[in-house]
Tab-separated table of C-alpha atoms in Angstrom:
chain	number	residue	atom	x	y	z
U	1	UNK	CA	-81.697	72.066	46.757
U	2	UNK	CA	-80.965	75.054	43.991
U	3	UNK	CA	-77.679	75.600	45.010
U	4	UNK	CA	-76.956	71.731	44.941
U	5	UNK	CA	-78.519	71.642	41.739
U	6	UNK	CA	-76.326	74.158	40.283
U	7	UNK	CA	-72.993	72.513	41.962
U	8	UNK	CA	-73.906	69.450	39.542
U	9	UNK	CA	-74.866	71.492	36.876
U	10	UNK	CA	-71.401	72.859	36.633
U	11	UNK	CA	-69.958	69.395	37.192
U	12	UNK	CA	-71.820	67.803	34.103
U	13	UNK	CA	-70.711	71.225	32.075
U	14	UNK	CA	-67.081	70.077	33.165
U	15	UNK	CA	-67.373	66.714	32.325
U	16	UNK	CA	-69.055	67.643	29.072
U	17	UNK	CA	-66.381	70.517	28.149
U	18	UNK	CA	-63.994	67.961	28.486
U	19	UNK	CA	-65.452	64.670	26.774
U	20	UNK	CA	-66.524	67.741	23.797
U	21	UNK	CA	-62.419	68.276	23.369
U	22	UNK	CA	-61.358	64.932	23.250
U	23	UNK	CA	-62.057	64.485	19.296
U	24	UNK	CA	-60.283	67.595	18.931
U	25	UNK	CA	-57.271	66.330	20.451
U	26	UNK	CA	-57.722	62.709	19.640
U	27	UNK	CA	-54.370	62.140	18.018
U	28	UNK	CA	-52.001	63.455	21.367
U	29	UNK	CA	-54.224	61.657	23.712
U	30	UNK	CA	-54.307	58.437	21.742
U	31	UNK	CA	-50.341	58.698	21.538
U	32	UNK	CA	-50.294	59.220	25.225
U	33	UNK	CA	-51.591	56.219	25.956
U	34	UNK	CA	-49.208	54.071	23.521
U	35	UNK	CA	-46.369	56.211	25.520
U	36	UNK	CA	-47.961	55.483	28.927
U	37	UNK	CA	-48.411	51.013	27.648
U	38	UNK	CA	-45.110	51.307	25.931
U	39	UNK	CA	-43.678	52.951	29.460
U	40	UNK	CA	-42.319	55.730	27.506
U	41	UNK	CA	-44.160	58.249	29.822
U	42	UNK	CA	-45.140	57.939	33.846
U	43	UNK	CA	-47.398	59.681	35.557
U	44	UNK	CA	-45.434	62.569	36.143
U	45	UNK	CA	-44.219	63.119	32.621
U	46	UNK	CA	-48.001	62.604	31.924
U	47	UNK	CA	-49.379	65.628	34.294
U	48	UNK	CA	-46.468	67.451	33.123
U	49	UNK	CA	-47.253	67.225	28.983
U	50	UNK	CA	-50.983	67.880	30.472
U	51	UNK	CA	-50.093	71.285	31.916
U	52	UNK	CA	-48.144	72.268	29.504
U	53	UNK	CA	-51.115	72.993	26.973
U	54	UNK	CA	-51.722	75.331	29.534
U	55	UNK	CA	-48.652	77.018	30.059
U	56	UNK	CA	-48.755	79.678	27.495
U	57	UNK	CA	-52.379	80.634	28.741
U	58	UNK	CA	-52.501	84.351	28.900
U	59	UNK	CA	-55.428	87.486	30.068
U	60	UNK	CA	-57.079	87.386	26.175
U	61	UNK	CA	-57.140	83.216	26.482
U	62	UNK	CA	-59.336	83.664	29.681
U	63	UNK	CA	-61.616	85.806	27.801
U	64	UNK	CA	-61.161	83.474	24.930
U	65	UNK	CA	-62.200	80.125	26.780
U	66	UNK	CA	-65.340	82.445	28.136
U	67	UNK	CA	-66.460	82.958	24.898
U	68	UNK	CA	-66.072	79.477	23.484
U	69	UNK	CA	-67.536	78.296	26.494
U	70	UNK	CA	-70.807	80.528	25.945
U	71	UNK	CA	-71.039	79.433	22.497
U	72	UNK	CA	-70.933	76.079	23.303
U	73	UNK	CA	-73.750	76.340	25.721
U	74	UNK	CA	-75.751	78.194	23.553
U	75	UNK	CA	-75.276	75.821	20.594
U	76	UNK	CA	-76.428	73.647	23.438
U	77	UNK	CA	-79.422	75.085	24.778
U	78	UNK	CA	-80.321	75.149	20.467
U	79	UNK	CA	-79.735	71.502	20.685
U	80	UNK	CA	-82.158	70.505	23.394
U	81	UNK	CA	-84.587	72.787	22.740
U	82	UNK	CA	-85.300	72.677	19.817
U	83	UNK	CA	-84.332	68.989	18.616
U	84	UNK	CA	-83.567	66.874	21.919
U	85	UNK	CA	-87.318	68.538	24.183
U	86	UNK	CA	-89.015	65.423	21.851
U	87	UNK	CA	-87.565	62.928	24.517
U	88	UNK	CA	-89.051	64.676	27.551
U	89	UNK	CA	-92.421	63.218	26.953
U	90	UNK	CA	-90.967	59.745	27.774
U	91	UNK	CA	-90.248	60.693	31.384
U	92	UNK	CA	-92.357	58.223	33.560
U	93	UNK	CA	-91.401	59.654	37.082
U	94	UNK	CA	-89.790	56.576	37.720
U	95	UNK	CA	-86.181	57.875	38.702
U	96	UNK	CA	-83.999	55.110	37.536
U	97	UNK	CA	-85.193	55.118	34.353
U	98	UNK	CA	-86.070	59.336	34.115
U	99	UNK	CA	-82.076	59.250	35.162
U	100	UNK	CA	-81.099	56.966	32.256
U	101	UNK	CA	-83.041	59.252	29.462
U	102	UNK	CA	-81.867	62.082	31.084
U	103	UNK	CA	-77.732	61.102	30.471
U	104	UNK	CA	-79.313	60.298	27.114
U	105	UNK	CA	-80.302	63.328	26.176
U	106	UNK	CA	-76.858	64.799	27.915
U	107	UNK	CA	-74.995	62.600	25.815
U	108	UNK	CA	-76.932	63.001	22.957
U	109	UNK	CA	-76.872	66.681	23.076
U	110	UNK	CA	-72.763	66.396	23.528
U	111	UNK	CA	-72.983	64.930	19.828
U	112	UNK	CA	-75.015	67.197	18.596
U	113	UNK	CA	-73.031	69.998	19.728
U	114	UNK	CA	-69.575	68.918	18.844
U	115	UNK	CA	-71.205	68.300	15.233
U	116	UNK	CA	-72.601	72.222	15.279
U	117	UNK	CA	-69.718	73.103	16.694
U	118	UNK	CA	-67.327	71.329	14.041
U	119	UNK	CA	-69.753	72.687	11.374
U	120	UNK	CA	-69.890	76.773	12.190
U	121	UNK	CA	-65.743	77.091	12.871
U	122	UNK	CA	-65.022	74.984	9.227
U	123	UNK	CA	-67.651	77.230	7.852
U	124	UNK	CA	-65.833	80.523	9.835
U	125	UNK	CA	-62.476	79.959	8.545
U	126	UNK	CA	-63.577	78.937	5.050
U	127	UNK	CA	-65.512	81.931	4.333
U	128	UNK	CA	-62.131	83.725	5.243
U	129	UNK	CA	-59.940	81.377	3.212
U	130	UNK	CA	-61.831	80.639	0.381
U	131	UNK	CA	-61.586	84.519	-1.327
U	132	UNK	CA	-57.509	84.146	-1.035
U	133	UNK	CA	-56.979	80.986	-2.747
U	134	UNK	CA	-56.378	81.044	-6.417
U	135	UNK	CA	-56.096	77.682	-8.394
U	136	UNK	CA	-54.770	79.027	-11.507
U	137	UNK	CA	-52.022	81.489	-11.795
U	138	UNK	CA	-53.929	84.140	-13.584
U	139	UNK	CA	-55.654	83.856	-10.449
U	140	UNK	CA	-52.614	86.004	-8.785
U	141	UNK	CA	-51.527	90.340	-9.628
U	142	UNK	CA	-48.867	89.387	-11.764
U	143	UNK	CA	-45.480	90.090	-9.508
U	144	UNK	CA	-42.921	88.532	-7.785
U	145	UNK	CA	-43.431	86.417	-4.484
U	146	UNK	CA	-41.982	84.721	-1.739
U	147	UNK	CA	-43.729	81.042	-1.746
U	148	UNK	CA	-44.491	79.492	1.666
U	149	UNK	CA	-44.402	76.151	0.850
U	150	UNK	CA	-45.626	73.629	3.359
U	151	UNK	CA	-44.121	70.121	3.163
U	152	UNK	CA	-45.081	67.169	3.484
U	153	UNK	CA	-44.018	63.388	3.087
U	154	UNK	CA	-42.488	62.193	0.146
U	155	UNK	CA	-43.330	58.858	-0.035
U	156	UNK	CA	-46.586	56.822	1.429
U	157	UNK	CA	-46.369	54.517	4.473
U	158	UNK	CA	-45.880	51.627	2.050
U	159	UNK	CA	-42.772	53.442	1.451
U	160	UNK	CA	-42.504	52.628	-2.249
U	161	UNK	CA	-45.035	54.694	-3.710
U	162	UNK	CA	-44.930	58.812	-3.949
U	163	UNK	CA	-47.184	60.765	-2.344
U	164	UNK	CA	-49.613	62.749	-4.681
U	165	UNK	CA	-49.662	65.411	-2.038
U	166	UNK	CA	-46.233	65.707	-2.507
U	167	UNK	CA	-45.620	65.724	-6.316
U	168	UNK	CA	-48.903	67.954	-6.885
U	169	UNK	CA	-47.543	70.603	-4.452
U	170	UNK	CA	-44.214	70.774	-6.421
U	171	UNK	CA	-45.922	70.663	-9.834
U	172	UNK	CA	-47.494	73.794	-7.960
U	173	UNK	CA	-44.449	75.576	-7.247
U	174	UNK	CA	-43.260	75.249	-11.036
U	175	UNK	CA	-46.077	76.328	-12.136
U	176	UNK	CA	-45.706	80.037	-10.543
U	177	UNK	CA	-41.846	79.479	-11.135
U	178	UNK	CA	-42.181	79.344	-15.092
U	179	UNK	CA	-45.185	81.467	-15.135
U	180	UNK	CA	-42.533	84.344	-13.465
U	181	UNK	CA	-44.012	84.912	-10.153
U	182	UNK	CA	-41.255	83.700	-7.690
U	183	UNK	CA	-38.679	85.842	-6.210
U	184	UNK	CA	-38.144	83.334	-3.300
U	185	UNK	CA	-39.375	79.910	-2.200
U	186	UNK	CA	-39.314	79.068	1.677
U	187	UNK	CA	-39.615	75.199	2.329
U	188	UNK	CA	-41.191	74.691	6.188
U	189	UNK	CA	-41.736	71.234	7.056
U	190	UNK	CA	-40.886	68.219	9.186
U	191	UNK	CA	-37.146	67.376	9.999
U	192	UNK	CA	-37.704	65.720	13.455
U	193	UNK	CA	-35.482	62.757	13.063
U	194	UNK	CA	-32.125	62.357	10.698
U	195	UNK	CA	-33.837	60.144	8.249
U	196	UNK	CA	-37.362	61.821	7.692
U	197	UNK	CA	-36.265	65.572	6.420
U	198	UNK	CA	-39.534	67.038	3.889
U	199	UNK	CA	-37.505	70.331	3.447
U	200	UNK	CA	-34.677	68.790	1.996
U	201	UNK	CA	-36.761	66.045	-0.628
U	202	UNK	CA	-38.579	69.266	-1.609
U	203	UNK	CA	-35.797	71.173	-2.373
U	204	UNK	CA	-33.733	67.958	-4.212
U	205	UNK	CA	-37.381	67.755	-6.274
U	206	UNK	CA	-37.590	71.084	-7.333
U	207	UNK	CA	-33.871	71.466	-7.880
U	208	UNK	CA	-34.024	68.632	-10.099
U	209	UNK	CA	-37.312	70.550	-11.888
U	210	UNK	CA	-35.188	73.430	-13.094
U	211	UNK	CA	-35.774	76.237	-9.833
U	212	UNK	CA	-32.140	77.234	-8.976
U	213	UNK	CA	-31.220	76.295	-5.253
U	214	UNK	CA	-29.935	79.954	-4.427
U	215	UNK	CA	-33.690	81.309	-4.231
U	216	UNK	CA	-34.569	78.515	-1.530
U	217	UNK	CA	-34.659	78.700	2.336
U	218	UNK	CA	-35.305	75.688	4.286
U	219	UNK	CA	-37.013	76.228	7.580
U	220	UNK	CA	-36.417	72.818	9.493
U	221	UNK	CA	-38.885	73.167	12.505
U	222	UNK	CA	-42.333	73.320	10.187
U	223	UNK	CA	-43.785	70.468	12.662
U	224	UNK	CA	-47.442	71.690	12.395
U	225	UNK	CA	-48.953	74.326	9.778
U	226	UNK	CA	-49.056	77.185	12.875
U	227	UNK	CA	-45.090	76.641	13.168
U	228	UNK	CA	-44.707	77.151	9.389
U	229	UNK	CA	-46.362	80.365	9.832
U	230	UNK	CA	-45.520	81.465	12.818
U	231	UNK	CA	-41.607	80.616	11.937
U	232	UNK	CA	-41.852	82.377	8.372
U	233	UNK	CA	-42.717	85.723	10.037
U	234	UNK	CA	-40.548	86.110	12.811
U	235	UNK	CA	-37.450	83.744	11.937
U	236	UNK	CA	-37.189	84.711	8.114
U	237	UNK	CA	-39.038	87.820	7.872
U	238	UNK	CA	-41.530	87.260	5.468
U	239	UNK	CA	-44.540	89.118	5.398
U	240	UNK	CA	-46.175	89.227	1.926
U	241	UNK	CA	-46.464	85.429	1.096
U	242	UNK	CA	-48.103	82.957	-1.457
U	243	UNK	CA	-48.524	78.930	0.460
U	244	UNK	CA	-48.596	76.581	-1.720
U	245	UNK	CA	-50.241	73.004	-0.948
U	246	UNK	CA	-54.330	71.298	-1.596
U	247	UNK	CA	-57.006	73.681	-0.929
U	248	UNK	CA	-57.923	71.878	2.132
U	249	UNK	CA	-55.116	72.484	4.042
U	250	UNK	CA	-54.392	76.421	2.628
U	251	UNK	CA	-57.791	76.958	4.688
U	252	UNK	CA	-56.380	76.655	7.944
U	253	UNK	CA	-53.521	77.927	7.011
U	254	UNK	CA	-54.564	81.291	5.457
U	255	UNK	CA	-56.640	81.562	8.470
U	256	UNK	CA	-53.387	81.246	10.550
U	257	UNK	CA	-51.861	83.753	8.889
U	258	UNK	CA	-54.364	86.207	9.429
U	259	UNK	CA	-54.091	85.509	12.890
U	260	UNK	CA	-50.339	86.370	13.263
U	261	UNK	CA	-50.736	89.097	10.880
U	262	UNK	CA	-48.942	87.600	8.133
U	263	UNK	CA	-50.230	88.770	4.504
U	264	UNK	CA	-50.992	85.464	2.293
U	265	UNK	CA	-52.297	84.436	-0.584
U	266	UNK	CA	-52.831	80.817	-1.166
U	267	UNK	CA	-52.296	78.994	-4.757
U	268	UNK	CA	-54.032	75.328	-4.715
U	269	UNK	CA	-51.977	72.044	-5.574
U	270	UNK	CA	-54.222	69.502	-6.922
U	271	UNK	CA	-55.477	66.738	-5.163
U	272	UNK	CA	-58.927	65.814	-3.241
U	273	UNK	CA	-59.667	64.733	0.285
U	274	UNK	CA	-60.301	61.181	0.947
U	275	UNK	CA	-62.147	60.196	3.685
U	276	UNK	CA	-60.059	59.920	6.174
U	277	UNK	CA	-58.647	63.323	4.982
U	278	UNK	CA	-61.874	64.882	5.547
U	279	UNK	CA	-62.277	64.045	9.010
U	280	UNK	CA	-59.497	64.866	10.109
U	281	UNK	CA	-59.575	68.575	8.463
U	282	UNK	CA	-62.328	69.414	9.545
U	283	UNK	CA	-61.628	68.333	13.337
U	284	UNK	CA	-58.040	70.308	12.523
U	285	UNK	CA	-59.947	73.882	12.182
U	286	UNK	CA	-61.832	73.797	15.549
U	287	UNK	CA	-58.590	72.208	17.422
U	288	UNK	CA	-56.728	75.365	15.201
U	289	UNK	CA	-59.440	77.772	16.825
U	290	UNK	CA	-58.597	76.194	20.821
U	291	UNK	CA	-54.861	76.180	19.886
U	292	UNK	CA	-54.798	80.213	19.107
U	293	UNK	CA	-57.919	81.610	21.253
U	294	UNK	CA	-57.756	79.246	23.811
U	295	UNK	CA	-54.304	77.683	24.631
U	296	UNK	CA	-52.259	80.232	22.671
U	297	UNK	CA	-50.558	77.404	21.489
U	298	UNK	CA	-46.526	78.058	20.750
U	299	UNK	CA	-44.519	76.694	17.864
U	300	UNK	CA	-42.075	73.694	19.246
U	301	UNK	CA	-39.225	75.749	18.501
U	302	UNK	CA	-39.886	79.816	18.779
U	303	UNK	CA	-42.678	81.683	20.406
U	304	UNK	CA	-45.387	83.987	18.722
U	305	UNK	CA	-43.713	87.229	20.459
U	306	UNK	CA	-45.342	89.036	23.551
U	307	UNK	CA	-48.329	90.950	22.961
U	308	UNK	CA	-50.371	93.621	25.291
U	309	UNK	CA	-51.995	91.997	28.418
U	310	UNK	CA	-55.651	93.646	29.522
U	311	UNK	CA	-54.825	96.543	30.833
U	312	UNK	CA	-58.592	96.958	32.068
U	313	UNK	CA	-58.755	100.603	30.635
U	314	UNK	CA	-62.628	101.466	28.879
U	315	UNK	CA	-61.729	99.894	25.415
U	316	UNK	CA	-60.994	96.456	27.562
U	317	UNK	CA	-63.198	97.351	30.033
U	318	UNK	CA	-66.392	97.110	27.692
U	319	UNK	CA	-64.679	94.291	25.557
U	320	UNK	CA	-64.900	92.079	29.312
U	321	UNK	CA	-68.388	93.091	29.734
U	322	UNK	CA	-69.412	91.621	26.559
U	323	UNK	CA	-67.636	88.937	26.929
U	324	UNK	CA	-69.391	88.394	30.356
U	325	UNK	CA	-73.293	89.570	28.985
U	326	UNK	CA	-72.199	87.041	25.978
U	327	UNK	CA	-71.334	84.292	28.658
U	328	UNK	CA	-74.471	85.258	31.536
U	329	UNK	CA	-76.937	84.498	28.858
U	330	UNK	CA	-75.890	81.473	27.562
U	331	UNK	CA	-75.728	80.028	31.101
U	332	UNK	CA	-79.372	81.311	31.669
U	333	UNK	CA	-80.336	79.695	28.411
U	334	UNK	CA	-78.293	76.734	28.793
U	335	UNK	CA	-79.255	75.833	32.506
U	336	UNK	CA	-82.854	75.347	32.098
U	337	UNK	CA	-81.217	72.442	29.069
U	338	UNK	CA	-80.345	70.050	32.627
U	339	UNK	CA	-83.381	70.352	34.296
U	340	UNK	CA	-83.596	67.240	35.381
U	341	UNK	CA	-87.033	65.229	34.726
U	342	UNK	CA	-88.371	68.227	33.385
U	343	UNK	CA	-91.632	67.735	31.497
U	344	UNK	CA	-92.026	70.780	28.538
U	345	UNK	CA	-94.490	71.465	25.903
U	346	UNK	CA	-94.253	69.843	23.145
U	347	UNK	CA	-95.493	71.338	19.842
């Protein structure tokens, strides 16, 4: 009966890991299914895009998805026992309906979770971020930089209208150009089809505001912010950087940068989150932490370079244990969370 009890234990966790991802990768899954109606995709192209999240999956990802995984179940075990063991003195003994809290609670807990979890990466990577960004330029040592600027659309979806995004980030950018702090300005952003090119509007805008064209590099390929960085490093050699664009996004992408040891600085464009905005930042950074520790997520075109593989010598020997202490005692604690009809004390 244990052992049967354990085999659906780790089938619920399953399930669970995998409905907890789904906000995470909303967008890709939602335009999946508009490919697979629209018969853009089959079900071969489908299992094929599916694997390939996994295809740059490495030693340190393993021991990455082992420690997201125990921190999930121990935000979990937090969840139901402190906050969710209120429901367990409504179990009658009646199975049906002991079965129906029970999911409940499973489901229940899922939210609960995915909030915590959504709430302790944002508030990871912006303690991180937060020292690096300056909003003013006194803000900066007073020398000459090479600005990362990230692009973004020109106009809105109405297509008549500017994008404040857009204008603020290139007030931004003459701002530290009159102020005397630009050596060179690298424009990374979207160029994906031949009408829709933000490197090129960016560099017409701030040509026309007075920065000569000789200082600026477009990069072409700046699909996502990790490309931009990624790209800057290893494709135009930067390594001592200020990005420019809204606070918001210079979060993740500081955080990035630290990742694949680039040296940045951020300098805030104005403009505010909406609502929308918000949500989908702050589902960005935890989707940003499973891209890099996780999925070791590649830039469409370019790679982020080999790097060591365990070599299972003491340094990575005790690293693995801790990894695998880290990940026996959230199971323990987490287990005892899908007892099923279990009846605790309640304070």
């Amino acid at each position: 009966m244990k052992g049967l009890k354990f085999l659906l234990y780790i089938f619920i966790l399953v399930l669970l890991v995998v409905l907890f991802l789904i906000p995470f990768y909303y967008s890709d899954i939602s335009t999946l299914i508009s490919d697979i109606n629209n018969g853009q995709q089959t079900l071969s192209s489908v299992w094929e895009r599916t694997t390939g999240y996994f295809a740059n999956v490495d030693s340190w990802n393993i021991l990455g998805f082992f420690f997201l995984a125990a921190t999930i179940l121990v935000i979990h075990s937090v969840v139901d026992h402190f906050v969710l063991y209120k429901l367990d003195k409504f179990y009658s003994g009646t199975f049906f309906l002991d079965g129906l809290l029970w999911m409940a609670k499973r489901l229940l807990s899922l939210v609960f979770t995915t909030l915590l979890f959504i709430f302790m990466a944002n508030l990871f990577v912006d303690f991180y971020s937060n020292t690096r960004i300056a909003s003013k330029t006194t803000d900066l040592e007073k020398r000459k930089y090479t600005v990362l600027l990230l692009g973004t659309s020109k106009m809105l979806q109405d297509g008549v209208h500017e994008n404040f995004y857009y204008t603020a980030r290139i007030d931004a950018v003459k701002e530290l150009y009159d102020a005397g702090y630009i050596s060179k300005i690298l424009i990374s952003g979207d160029n994906s089809t031949a009408d829709y090119n933000e490197p090129a509007d960016m560099m017409h805008s701030l040509v026309k505001r007075g920065i000569p064209k000789k200082i600026i590099k477009l990069d072409f390929a700046g699909f996502r912010t990790l490309d931009s960085i990624v790209r800057s490093k290893r494709y135009f050699g930067m390594q001592d950087v200020v990005i420019v664009s809204q606070g918001f996004h210079l979060q993740r992408a500081l955080f990035l940068s630290w990742h694949f040891g680039v040296d940045a600085r951020g300098y805030e464009a104005k403009g505010d989150m909406n609502w929308a905005m918000f949500v989908r930042e702050h589902l960005a950074v935890p989707k940003m932490i499973l891209d890099i520790a996780v999925l070791n997520t590649q830039p469409e075109y370019g790679t982020t370079g080999v790097r060591r593989q365990i070599n299972f010598g003491q340094r990575d020997l005790v690293f693995i244990a801790f990894i695998l202490i880290y990940l026996g005692i959230a199971i323990y604690l987490s287990y005892d969370a899908f007892d099923f009809g279990k009846k605790r004390r309640t304070v």
